[in-house]
Amino acid sequence: MKANLLFLTLIAFFTVGCSDGEEGLKEQTLIQTSEEIKAQNENQEMWAAKLSSDLKIRRTFIDAIEGEFEGVFELRNSNFKVRIVITPTIPGYEINRTRTLPELEYELQNLGINVHVVQWNPNSDLSGVSCILEDIKPNIDKGIIDLITENCKKNTYKFYLADDLSSENDASTDGQNVANLVREGKIKFVQALKGKLRSNAKTYNLILERK
């Protein structure tokens, strides 16, 4: 009888011990899971904040160059005009909620510019040629816009942001300086573009001013 009672006591003891151990393990697992979820959420919030900051910088740059620019270059003793119209690939919009990570990633990846280029001789109504370049990604750090596409036949363009047309600095230096000022919010709209047109192995200097 005593042996049976001792046996039952041991079973009860081990049963309670196992139950306590399982509960402790469950609690520890819940704590670890909660900490992992918290860390993951914090990482996502940090990543979203970075994407949002990068997107704001890119949007500010594109807003500053959006618009119409026009200039002149000389070809065979005749003055030809060049006009470019810059529009964003994703129009600016206001949103009254926090963007999701996929939304931020999509917009940052796809936000660029579309450019319509027109060249013509003012003395000839039939001299106009045009092309459209889509999804161009300007260099927002160096203030460079490269326009290269098969749609423009043999013509390629390279523009640098400009502000002071009397500046004696190299165009690349001015481009980077203006880009910095745009990012800092000190220039809202870029007033001019300096660059080169390459056509049939020849290079022409261009200065386009905002219309």
XYZ file of N, CA and C in Angstrom:
633
model
N 0.832 -1.208 0.000
C 0.000 0.000 0.000
C 0.861 1.251 0.000
N 1.883 1.209 0.865
C 2.790 2.365 0.916
C 3.544 2.532 -0.389
N 3.876 1.358 -0.970
C 4.616 1.405 -2.253
C 3.750 2.028 -3.327
N 2.475 1.663 -3.355
C 1.569 2.233 -4.360
C 1.408 3.735 -4.167
N 1.299 4.140 -2.895
C 1.140 5.567 -2.602
C 2.367 6.358 -3.035
N 3.556 5.789 -2.793
C 4.793 6.451 -3.210
C 4.874 6.555 -4.720
N 4.440 5.484 -5.377
C 4.471 5.468 -6.850
C 3.561 6.557 -7.431
N 2.361 6.665 -6.848
C 1.409 7.680 -7.318
C 1.927 9.093 -7.046
N 2.591 9.248 -5.906
C 3.160 10.569 -5.560
C 4.232 10.979 -6.567
N 5.088 10.022 -6.946
C 6.145 10.301 -7.927
C 5.566 10.674 -9.281
N 4.514 9.937 -9.684
C 3.873 10.247 -10.973
C 3.316 11.664 -10.962
N 2.652 12.004 -9.860
C 2.066 13.352 -9.744
C 3.150 14.413 -9.779
N 4.266 14.122 -9.110
C 5.376 15.080 -9.057
C 5.949 15.332 -10.455
N 6.206 14.234 -11.167
C 6.792 14.385 -12.505
C 5.809 15.010 -13.477
N 4.517 14.704 -13.289
C 3.496 15.293 -14.163
C 3.439 16.805 -13.994
N 3.456 17.246 -12.739
C 3.450 18.694 -12.451
C 4.715 19.342 -12.979
N 5.855 18.655 -12.805
C 7.129 19.199 -13.267
C 7.148 19.366 -14.769
N 6.650 18.354 -15.497
C 6.616 18.436 -16.968
C 5.688 19.541 -17.426
N 4.546 19.647 -16.704
C 3.582 20.693 -17.069
C 4.192 22.075 -16.901
N 4.890 22.264 -15.775
C 5.552 23.552 -15.540
C 6.623 23.816 -16.593
N 7.354 22.767 -16.980
C 8.406 22.923 -17.988
C 7.844 23.306 -19.331
N 6.719 22.669 -19.704
C 6.092 22.987 -20.992
C 5.570 24.423 -21.009
N 4.965 24.815 -19.890
C 4.456 26.181 -19.815
C 5.594 27.189 -19.903
N 6.709 26.884 -19.241
C 7.859 27.780 -19.292
C 8.432 27.878 -20.683
N 8.476 26.730 -21.379
C 8.990 26.722 -22.754
C 8.091 27.525 -23.677
N 6.766 27.337 -23.494
C 5.818 28.104 -24.303
C 5.990 29.607 -24.069
N 6.135 29.988 -22.815
C 6.292 31.408 -22.469
C 7.576 31.981 -23.073
N 8.662 31.187 -22.988
C 9.930 31.641 -23.561
C 9.825 31.792 -25.079
N 9.123 30.828 -25.713
C 8.939 30.887 -27.167
C 8.136 32.119 -27.559
N 7.084 32.419 -26.782
C 6.264 33.599 -27.054
C 7.081 34.877 -26.918
N 7.927 34.934 -25.897
C 8.773 36.118 -25.694
C 9.733 36.296 -26.871
N 10.368 35.184 -27.284
C 11.307 35.254 -28.404
C 10.596 35.677 -29.679
N 9.409 35.105 -29.924
C 8.636 35.462 -31.122
C 8.251 36.932 -31.100
N 7.816 37.409 -29.940
C 7.427 38.815 -29.797
C 8.621 39.736 -30.066
N 9.798 39.361 -29.545
C 10.996 40.172 -29.764
C 11.407 40.163 -31.229
N 11.263 39.002 -31.876
C 11.611 38.912 -33.298
C 10.678 39.767 -34.144
N 9.390 39.715 -33.824
C 8.413 40.532 -34.550
C 8.690 42.016 -34.347
N 9.009 42.375 -33.096
C 9.317 43.778 -32.802
C 10.544 44.244 -33.577
N 11.599 43.390 -33.605
C 12.822 43.745 -34.326
C 12.549 43.859 -35.818
N 11.727 42.947 -36.349
C 11.393 42.984 -37.773
C 10.622 44.255 -38.114
N 9.664 44.621 -37.257
C 8.881 45.839 -37.482
C 9.776 47.084 -37.439
N 10.715 47.105 -36.483
C 11.632 48.236 -36.386
C 12.510 48.344 -37.635
N 12.985 47.187 -38.134
C 13.800 47.189 -39.349
C 12.996 47.684 -40.552
N 11.743 47.254 -40.637
C 10.890 47.694 -41.735
C 10.614 49.188 -41.652
N 10.414 49.682 -40.435
C 10.173 51.123 -40.258
C 11.399 51.934 -40.660
N 12.592 51.451 -40.300
C 13.828 52.136 -40.684
C 14.009 52.118 -42.198
N 13.725 50.978 -42.817
C 13.860 50.861 -44.269
C 12.846 51.751 -44.983
N 11.629 51.785 -44.467
C 10.594 52.641 -45.061
C 10.971 54.112 -44.936
N 11.544 54.486 -43.800
C 11.965 55.878 -43.604
C 13.061 56.255 -44.607
N 13.997 55.342 -44.857
C 15.067 55.598 -45.828
C 14.494 55.727 -47.234
N 13.599 54.801 -47.603
C 12.987 54.861 -48.933
C 12.201 56.155 -49.107
N 11.474 56.535 -48.055
C 10.681 57.768 -48.115
C 11.577 58.983 -48.298
N 12.727 59.003 -47.604
C 13.678 60.102 -47.744
C 14.274 60.136 -49.148
N 14.681 58.972 -49.654
C 15.248 58.896 -51.009
C 14.220 59.326 -52.055
N 12.974 58.913 -51.853
C 11.914 59.269 -52.800
C 11.651 60.770 -52.793
N 11.689 61.361 -51.604
C 11.474 62.814 -51.500
C 12.569 63.573 -52.242
N 13.815 63.113 -52.127
C 14.938 63.762 -52.820
C 14.766 63.642 -54.331
N 14.410 62.444 -54.789
C 14.223 62.236 -56.236
C 13.063 63.068 -56.750
N 11.970 63.103 -55.989
C 10.803 63.885 -56.420
C 11.133 65.374 -56.471
N 11.883 65.861 -55.502
C 12.284 67.273 -55.486
C 13.114 67.607 -56.712
N 14.042 66.717 -57.072
C 14.891 66.932 -58.245
C 14.054 66.976 -59.522
N 13.157 66.008 -59.675
C 12.356 65.935 -60.895
C 11.386 67.112 -60.992
N 10.823 67.529 -59.866
C 9.963 68.719 -59.878
C 10.743 69.946 -60.349
N 12.029 70.005 -59.994
C 12.850 71.176 -60.329
C 13.194 71.247 -61.811
N 13.226 70.089 -62.489
C 13.591 70.110 -63.916
C 12.379 69.939 -64.828
N 11.222 69.677 -64.240
C 10.018 69.518 -65.068
C 9.713 70.823 -65.797
N 9.340 70.727 -67.064
C 8.978 71.920 -67.809
C 9.570 71.931 -69.215
N 9.568 73.103 -69.821
C 9.988 73.276 -71.220
C 11.239 74.146 -71.289
N 12.241 73.665 -72.041
C 13.496 74.391 -72.219
C 13.780 74.524 -73.711
N 14.377 75.666 -74.097
C 14.626 75.903 -75.528
C 15.955 76.616 -75.732
N 16.618 76.278 -76.844
C 17.903 76.902 -77.161
C 18.213 76.814 -78.645
N 19.424 77.268 -79.004
C 19.819 77.367 -80.412
C 21.211 76.768 -80.600
N 21.436 76.135 -81.752
C 22.788 75.733 -82.130
C 22.965 75.976 -83.627
N 24.200 76.154 -84.037
C 24.484 76.494 -85.432
C 24.895 75.255 -86.214
N 24.279 75.081 -87.385
C 24.584 73.953 -88.262
C 24.610 74.445 -89.702
N 25.761 74.279 -90.352
C 25.943 74.710 -91.754
C 25.482 76.152 -91.946
N 25.994 77.009 -91.084
C 25.733 78.451 -91.155
C 24.262 78.818 -90.953
N 23.509 77.902 -90.382
C 22.104 78.187 -90.082
C 21.854 77.916 -88.601
N 20.991 78.711 -88.026
C 20.632 78.514 -86.629
C 19.454 77.543 -86.513
N 19.679 76.468 -85.774
C 18.625 75.503 -85.512
C 18.183 75.633 -84.060
N 16.924 75.394 -83.826
C 16.399 75.462 -82.466
C 16.188 74.047 -81.912
N 16.334 73.956 -80.603
C 16.075 72.709 -79.890
C 15.126 73.014 -78.732
N 14.100 72.212 -78.622
C 13.188 72.354 -77.490
C 13.030 70.981 -76.842
N 13.110 70.946 -75.516
C 12.821 69.705 -74.806
C 11.742 69.967 -73.770
N 10.850 69.024 -73.656
C 9.774 69.111 -72.667
C 9.932 67.919 -71.726
N 10.111 68.215 -70.451
C 10.362 67.186 -69.439
C 9.122 67.003 -68.568
N 8.674 65.757 -68.453
C 7.547 65.435 -67.579
C 7.914 64.219 -66.723
N 7.363 64.125 -65.535
C 7.675 62.966 -64.672
C 6.945 61.716 -65.146
N 7.564 60.561 -64.962
C 6.899 59.308 -65.319
C 5.733 59.016 -64.383
N 5.826 59.507 -63.149
C 4.729 59.378 -62.189
C 4.390 60.782 -61.702
N 3.231 61.310 -62.069
C 2.867 62.673 -61.649
C 2.852 62.802 -60.125
N 3.182 63.989 -59.646
C 3.144 64.228 -58.214
C 1.713 64.175 -57.680
N 1.561 63.695 -56.486
C 0.234 63.597 -55.886
C 0.369 63.649 -54.370
N -0.731 64.038 -53.730
C -0.756 64.087 -52.273
C -1.453 62.845 -51.736
N -0.969 62.355 -50.620
C -1.567 61.178 -50.012
C -1.713 61.426 -48.510
N -2.874 61.081 -47.979
C -3.180 61.379 -46.574
C -2.987 60.173 -45.659
N -2.113 59.282 -46.065
C -1.821 58.118 -45.239
C -0.354 57.746 -45.431
N 0.112 56.836 -44.598
C 1.490 56.374 -44.716
C 1.596 55.370 -45.855
N 2.537 55.597 -46.753
C 2.721 54.663 -47.864
C 3.243 53.325 -47.345
N 2.817 52.266 -48.000
C 3.318 50.943 -47.656
C 4.699 50.756 -48.277
N 5.433 49.765 -47.766
C 6.755 49.468 -48.317
C 6.697 49.156 -49.813
N 5.776 48.296 -50.274
C 5.711 48.032 -51.718
C 5.449 49.291 -52.541
N 4.624 50.194 -52.015
C 4.340 51.442 -52.736
C 5.602 52.293 -52.847
N 6.341 52.410 -51.758
C 7.574 53.195 -51.766
C 8.599 52.593 -52.721
N 8.749 51.276 -52.662
C 9.727 50.602 -53.520
C 9.361 50.758 -54.993
N 8.081 50.628 -55.306
C 7.634 50.760 -56.697
C 7.889 52.171 -57.226
N 7.490 53.177 -56.439
C 7.626 54.552 -56.919
C 9.086 54.965 -57.044
N 9.919 54.539 -56.086
C 11.335 54.889 -56.152
C 11.997 54.237 -57.363
N 11.584 53.028 -57.674
C 12.162 52.314 -58.809
C 11.697 52.884 -60.141
N 10.475 53.394 -60.183
C 9.882 53.793 -61.460
C 9.800 55.300 -61.681
N 10.112 56.091 -60.679
C 10.034 57.536 -60.845
C 11.228 58.044 -61.652
N 10.948 58.572 -62.817
C 11.976 59.146 -63.681
C 11.348 60.252 -64.504
N 11.849 60.454 -65.718
C 11.298 61.502 -66.578
C 11.076 60.967 -67.994
N 10.086 61.547 -68.653
C 9.892 61.381 -70.090
C 10.287 62.695 -70.741
N 10.960 62.611 -71.885
C 11.465 63.823 -72.550
C 11.059 63.822 -74.014
N 10.429 64.908 -74.430
C 10.082 65.105 -75.843
C 11.068 66.123 -76.425
N 11.841 65.693 -77.426
C 12.863 66.548 -78.040
C 12.399 66.955 -79.443
N 12.505 68.249 -79.728
C 12.155 68.757 -81.062
C 13.294 69.629 -81.569
N 13.709 69.407 -82.812
C 14.714 70.253 -83.480
C 14.122 70.785 -84.777
N 14.415 72.049 -85.080
C 13.901 72.604 -86.330
C 14.698 73.841 -86.742
N 14.586 74.135 -88.030
C 15.168 75.361 -88.579
C 14.048 76.381 -88.674
N 14.161 77.510 -87.977
C 13.080 78.503 -88.000
C 12.756 79.015 -89.398
N 13.687 78.860 -90.331
C 13.470 79.348 -91.693
C 12.821 78.308 -92.605
N 12.561 77.136 -92.078
C 11.962 76.083 -92.896
C 10.873 75.371 -92.111
N 9.657 75.402 -92.647
C 8.528 74.767 -91.971
C 8.610 73.235 -92.015
N 9.434 72.690 -92.913
C 9.513 71.249 -93.093
C 10.751 70.638 -92.441
N 11.450 71.414 -91.630
C 12.728 70.949 -91.086
C 12.603 70.267 -89.724
N 11.429 70.272 -89.172
C 11.270 69.772 -87.808
C 11.412 68.260 -87.679
N 12.143 67.832 -86.686
C 12.237 66.413 -86.326
C 12.030 66.309 -84.815
N 11.463 65.209 -84.384
C 11.215 65.065 -82.951
C 11.349 63.610 -82.538
N 11.546 63.394 -81.262
C 11.583 62.044 -80.713
C 11.177 62.116 -79.245
N 10.764 60.972 -78.741
C 10.337 60.883 -77.354
C 11.190 59.845 -76.639
N 11.727 60.238 -75.505
C 12.525 59.326 -74.675
C 11.760 59.078 -73.390
N 11.605 57.819 -73.033
C 10.794 57.471 -71.869
C 11.629 56.824 -70.770
N 11.176 57.033 -69.570
C 11.755 56.398 -68.377
C 13.255 56.685 -68.248
N 13.618 57.940 -68.402
C 15.004 58.370 -68.225
C 15.250 58.614 -66.733
N 16.373 58.120 -66.236
C 16.731 58.316 -64.831
C 17.884 59.318 -64.738
N 17.591 60.571 -64.401
C 18.670 61.573 -64.266
C 19.596 61.206 -63.108
N 20.821 61.686 -63.194
C 21.762 61.528 -62.086
C 21.516 62.677 -61.119
N 20.816 62.392 -60.024
C 20.405 63.463 -59.122
C 21.550 63.952 -58.245
N 22.645 63.207 -58.177
C 23.807 63.644 -57.393
C 24.693 64.587 -58.200
N 24.879 64.277 -59.479
C 25.769 65.076 -60.322
C 25.031 66.081 -61.201
N 23.695 66.021 -61.197
C 22.922 66.975 -61.986
C 23.079 66.758 -63.480
N 23.028 65.499 -63.903
C 23.228 65.151 -65.309
C 21.974 64.488 -65.872
N 21.637 64.860 -67.103
C 20.540 64.210 -67.831
C 21.114 63.688 -69.144
N 21.218 62.389 -69.274
C 21.690 61.759 -70.507
C 20.490 61.300 -71.320
N 20.443 61.736 -72.581
C 19.337 61.359 -73.460
C 19.903 60.553 -74.627
N 19.760 59.258 -74.524
C 20.276 58.354 -75.544
C 19.205 57.321 -75.847
N 18.782 57.242 -77.106
C 17.767 56.274 -77.492
C 17.779 56.091 -79.001
N 17.337 54.950 -79.441
C 17.230 54.692 -80.873
C 16.150 55.558 -81.509
N 15.199 56.023 -80.706
C 14.126 56.863 -81.241
C 14.641 58.178 -81.799
N 15.805 58.635 -81.282
C 16.357 59.912 -81.751
C 17.386 59.715 -82.868
N 17.316 58.569 -83.514
C 18.207 58.263 -84.640
C 19.653 58.366 -84.193
N 20.420 59.272 -84.806
C 21.846 59.355 -84.495
C 22.167 60.490 -83.523
N 21.161 61.118 -82.980
C 21.377 62.231 -82.063
C 21.384 61.758 -80.606
N 22.364 62.221 -79.852
C 22.379 61.987 -78.410
C 22.613 63.327 -77.714
N 22.111 63.442 -76.506
C 22.204 64.700 -75.767
C 22.732 64.415 -74.358
N 23.516 65.352 -73.867
C 23.983 65.296 -72.481
C 23.826 66.693 -71.895
N 23.009 66.798 -70.849
C 22.749 68.096 -70.234
C 23.175 68.103 -68.768
N 23.633 69.271 -68.344
C 23.956 69.518 -66.939
C 23.042 70.626 -66.435
N 22.596 70.505 -65.201
C 21.795 71.583 -64.616
C 22.621 72.857 -64.559
N 21.950 73.977 -64.797
C 22.652 75.271 -64.773
C 21.755 76.312 -64.118
N 22.392 77.340 -63.584
C 21.649 78.435 -62.961
C 22.193 79.774 -63.432
N 23.489 79.969 -63.267
C 24.143 81.197 -63.695
C 24.827 80.951 -65.042
N 24.232 81.444 -66.130
C 24.770 81.191 -67.464
C 26.079 81.929 -67.713
N 26.409 82.893 -66.864
C 27.678 83.612 -67.009
C 28.820 82.916 -66.269
N 28.505 81.813 -65.595
C 29.524 81.091 -64.838
C 30.616 80.574 -65.757
N 31.860 80.677 -65.301
C 33.006 80.188 -66.076
C 33.420 78.785 -65.637
N 32.669 78.214 -64.727
C 32.967 76.852 -64.285
C 32.680 75.852 -65.397
N 33.315 74.698 -65.272
C 32.983 73.594 -66.160
C 31.518 73.220 -65.954
N 30.842 72.800 -67.037
C 29.412 72.484 -66.954
C 29.140 71.398 -65.920
N 30.047 70.422 -65.806
C 29.847 69.342 -64.843
C 29.913 69.864 -63.410
N 30.788 70.844 -63.176
C 30.897 71.441 -61.840
C 29.623 72.199 -61.490
N 29.147 73.001 -62.435
C 27.899 73.739 -62.211
C 26.736 72.773 -62.016
N 26.727 71.692 -62.788
C 25.644 70.724 -62.677
C 25.551 70.140 -61.291
N 26.692 69.768 -60.735
C 26.695 69.183 -59.391
C 26.339 70.227 -58.339
N 26.834 71.451 -58.519
C 26.510 72.517 -57.567
C 25.011 72.808 -57.542
N 24.410 72.890 -58.732
C 22.974 73.171 -58.805
C 22.173 72.004 -58.232
N 22.615 70.778 -58.505
C 21.934 69.600 -57.964
C 21.925 69.641 -56.433
N 23.052 70.040 -55.846
C 23.128 70.162 -54.385
C 22.154 71.205 -53.869
N 22.064 72.334 -54.572
C 21.159 73.400 -54.158
C 19.699 72.971 -54.283
N 19.407 72.173 -55.305
C 18.043 71.650 -55.474
C 17.691 70.734 -54.311
N 18.606 69.823 -53.964
C 18.342 68.895 -52.867
C 18.166 69.629 -51.549
N 18.897 70.743 -51.380
C 18.802 71.519 -50.139
C 17.580 72.437 -50.116
N 16.835 72.474 -51.222
C 15.645 73.305 -51.293
C 15.922 74.764 -51.581
N 17.157 75.083 -51.976
C 17.520 76.474 -52.249
C 17.187 76.890 -53.679
N 16.991 75.929 -54.558
C 16.538 76.195 -55.927
C 15.302 75.335 -56.166
N 14.183 75.969 -56.448
C 12.936 75.232 -56.652
C 12.781 74.791 -58.096
N 13.162 75.677 -59.035
C 13.056 75.358 -60.454
C 14.382 75.676 -61.142
N 14.937 74.683 -61.812
C 16.167 74.893 -62.579
C 15.835 75.766 -63.789
N 16.654 76.800 -64.018
C 16.344 77.774 -65.054
C 17.003 77.490 -66.396
N 18.013 76.623 -66.410
C 18.713 76.381 -67.673
C 19.425 75.032 -67.649
N 19.755 74.571 -68.836
C 20.519 73.344 -69.012
C 21.663 73.620 -69.982
N 22.862 73.217 -69.602
C 24.021 73.316 -70.491
C 24.404 71.915 -70.929
N 24.782 71.800 -72.202
C 25.165 70.459 -72.627
C 25.655 70.398 -74.045
N 25.587 69.185 -74.584
C 26.097 68.941 -75.933
C 25.134 68.049 -76.699
N 25.051 68.332 -77.978
C 24.337 67.492 -78.921
C 25.369 66.799 -79.799
N 25.315 65.487 -79.845
C 26.204 64.729 -80.721
C 25.379 64.150 -81.857
N 25.774 64.494 -83.093
C 25.032 64.056 -84.268
C 25.996 63.772 -85.402
N 25.935 62.544 -85.921
C 26.802 62.172 -87.047
C 28.263 62.495 -86.777
N 28.728 62.100 -85.613
C 30.136 62.246 -85.206
C 30.539 63.697 -84.950
N 29.606 64.619 -84.999
C 29.901 66.020 -84.702
C 29.246 66.402 -83.374
N 29.856 67.362 -82.701
C 29.362 67.791 -81.401
C 29.030 69.274 -81.417
N 27.883 69.624 -80.882
C 27.438 71.014 -80.831
C 27.127 71.376 -79.379
N 27.594 72.549 -78.966
C 27.297 73.034 -77.621
C 25.883 73.586 -77.564
N 25.214 73.332 -76.461
C 23.834 73.785 -76.303
C 23.637 74.468 -74.958
N 22.857 75.514 -74.985
C 22.351 76.133 -73.756
C 20.854 76.284 -73.921
N 20.105 75.583 -73.085
C 18.643 75.652 -73.143
C 18.134 76.392 -71.913
N 17.250 77.337 -72.148
C 16.686 78.116 -71.042
C 15.205 77.773 -70.865
N 14.772 77.862 -69.607
C 13.366 77.541 -69.302
C 12.448 78.542 -69.987
N 11.393 78.026 -70.579
C 10.425 78.883 -71.254
C 9.307 79.290 -70.286
